[in-house]
Coordinates of C-alpha atoms in Angstrom, one line a residue:
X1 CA 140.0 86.9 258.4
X2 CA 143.7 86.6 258.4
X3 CA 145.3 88.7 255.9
X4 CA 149.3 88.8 254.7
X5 CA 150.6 92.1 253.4
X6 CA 152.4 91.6 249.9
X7 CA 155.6 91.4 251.2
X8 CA 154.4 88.7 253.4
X9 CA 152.8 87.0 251.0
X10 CA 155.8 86.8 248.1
X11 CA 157.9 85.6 251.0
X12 CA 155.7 82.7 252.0
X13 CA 154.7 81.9 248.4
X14 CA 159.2 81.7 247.8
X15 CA 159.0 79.7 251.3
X16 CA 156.0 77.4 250.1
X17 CA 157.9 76.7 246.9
X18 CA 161.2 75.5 248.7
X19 CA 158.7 73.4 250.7
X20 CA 158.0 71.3 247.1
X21 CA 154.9 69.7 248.6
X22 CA 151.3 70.6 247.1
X23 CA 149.5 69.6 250.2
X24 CA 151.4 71.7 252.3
X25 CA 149.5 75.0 253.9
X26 CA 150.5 77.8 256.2
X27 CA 149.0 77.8 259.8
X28 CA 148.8 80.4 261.9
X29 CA 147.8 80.3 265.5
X30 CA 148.4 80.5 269.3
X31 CA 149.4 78.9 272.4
X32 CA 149.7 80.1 276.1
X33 CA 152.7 81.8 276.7
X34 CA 155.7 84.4 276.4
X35 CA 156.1 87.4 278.4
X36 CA 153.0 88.9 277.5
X37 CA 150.4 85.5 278.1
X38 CA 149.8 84.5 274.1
X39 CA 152.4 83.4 271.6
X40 CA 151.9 83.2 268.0
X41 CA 152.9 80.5 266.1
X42 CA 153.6 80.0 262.2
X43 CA 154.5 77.3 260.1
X44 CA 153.6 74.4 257.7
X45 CA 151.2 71.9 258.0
X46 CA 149.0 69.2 255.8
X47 CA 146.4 68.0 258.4
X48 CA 143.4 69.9 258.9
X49 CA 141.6 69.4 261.7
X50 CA 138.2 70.1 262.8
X51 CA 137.3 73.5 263.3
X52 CA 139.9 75.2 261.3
X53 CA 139.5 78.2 259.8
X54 CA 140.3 78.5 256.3
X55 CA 141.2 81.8 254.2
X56 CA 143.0 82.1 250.5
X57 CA 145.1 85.1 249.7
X58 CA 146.9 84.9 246.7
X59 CA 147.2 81.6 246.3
X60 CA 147.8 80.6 249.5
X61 CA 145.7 79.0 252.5
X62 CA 145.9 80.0 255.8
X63 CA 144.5 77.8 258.2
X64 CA 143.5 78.8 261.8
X65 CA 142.3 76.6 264.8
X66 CA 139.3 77.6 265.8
X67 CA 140.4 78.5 269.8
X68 CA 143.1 80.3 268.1
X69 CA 141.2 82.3 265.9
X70 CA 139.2 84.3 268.0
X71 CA 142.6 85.7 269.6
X72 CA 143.8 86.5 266.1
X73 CA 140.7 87.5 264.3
X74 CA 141.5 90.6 261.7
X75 CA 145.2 89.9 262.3
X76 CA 147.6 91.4 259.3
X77 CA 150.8 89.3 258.9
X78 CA 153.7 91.3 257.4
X79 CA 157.5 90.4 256.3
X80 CA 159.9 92.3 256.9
X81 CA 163.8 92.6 255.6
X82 CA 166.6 94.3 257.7
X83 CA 170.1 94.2 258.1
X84 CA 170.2 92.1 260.6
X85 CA 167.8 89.5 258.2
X86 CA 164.1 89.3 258.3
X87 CA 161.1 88.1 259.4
X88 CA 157.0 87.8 259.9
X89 CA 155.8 90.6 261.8
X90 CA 151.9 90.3 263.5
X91 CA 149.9 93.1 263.5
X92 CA 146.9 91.9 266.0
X93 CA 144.0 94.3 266.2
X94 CA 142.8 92.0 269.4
X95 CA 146.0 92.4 271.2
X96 CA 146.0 95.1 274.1
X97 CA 149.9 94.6 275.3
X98 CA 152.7 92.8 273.5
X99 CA 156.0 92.1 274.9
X100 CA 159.1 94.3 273.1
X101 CA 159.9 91.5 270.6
X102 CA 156.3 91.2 269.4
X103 CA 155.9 87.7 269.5
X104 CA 154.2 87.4 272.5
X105 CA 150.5 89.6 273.3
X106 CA 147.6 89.8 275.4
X107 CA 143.7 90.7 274.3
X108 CA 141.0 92.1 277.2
X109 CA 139.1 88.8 276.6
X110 CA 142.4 86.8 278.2
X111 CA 146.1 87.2 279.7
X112 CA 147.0 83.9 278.9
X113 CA 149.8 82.2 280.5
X114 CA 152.7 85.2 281.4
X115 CA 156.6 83.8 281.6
X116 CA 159.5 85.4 282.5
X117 CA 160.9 87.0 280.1
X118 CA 164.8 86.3 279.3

């Protein structure tokens, strides 16, 4: 399951609204990459494809690829506001290293693909 905390989840529903599209969903997932091997991704889609996870919170689905989801499995998505503005933070129960902006991870199943950090 992929869960947001409320925070994350009022943001995304204000978010889903300036979106003004019904069919439009939130995916979460992953790709090779970043300093740490894995990178998260988060946005909006409409197309499910085969495979996909599906979870409602609130209102809102969350869809997850299936390769994705077994990197991200129990992962708690969380919003957060500072000073310098806000954003989604990923709290990934799988992950066994992240880089320093927490955006990029690693799990003891895979390393992923590391980059060089800038």
């Amino acid at each position: 399951m992929i869960t947001l905390t409320e925070q994350a989840s009022l943001k995304v529903k204000e978010m889903l609204a300036a979106e003004n599209d019904p069919n439009v969903f939130l995916r979460v997932g992953v790709r090779p990459g970043g300093c740490s091997g894995f990178s998260y991704g988060i946005g909006w889609d409409k197309e499910m494809k085969e495979g996909d996870e599906t979870f409602m919170q609130d209102g809102i689905k969350i869809v997850v690829d299936q390769d994705s989801y077994l990197y991200i499995k129990g992962t708690e998505i969380d919003y957060k506001e500072s000073m310098m503005g806000g954003g989604f933070a990923v709290n990934n129960p799988n992950a066994i290293a992240s880089c320093g902006c927490g955006s990029s991870f690693k799990t003891a199943l895979a390393k992923g693909k590391e980059e060089k950090c800038d």
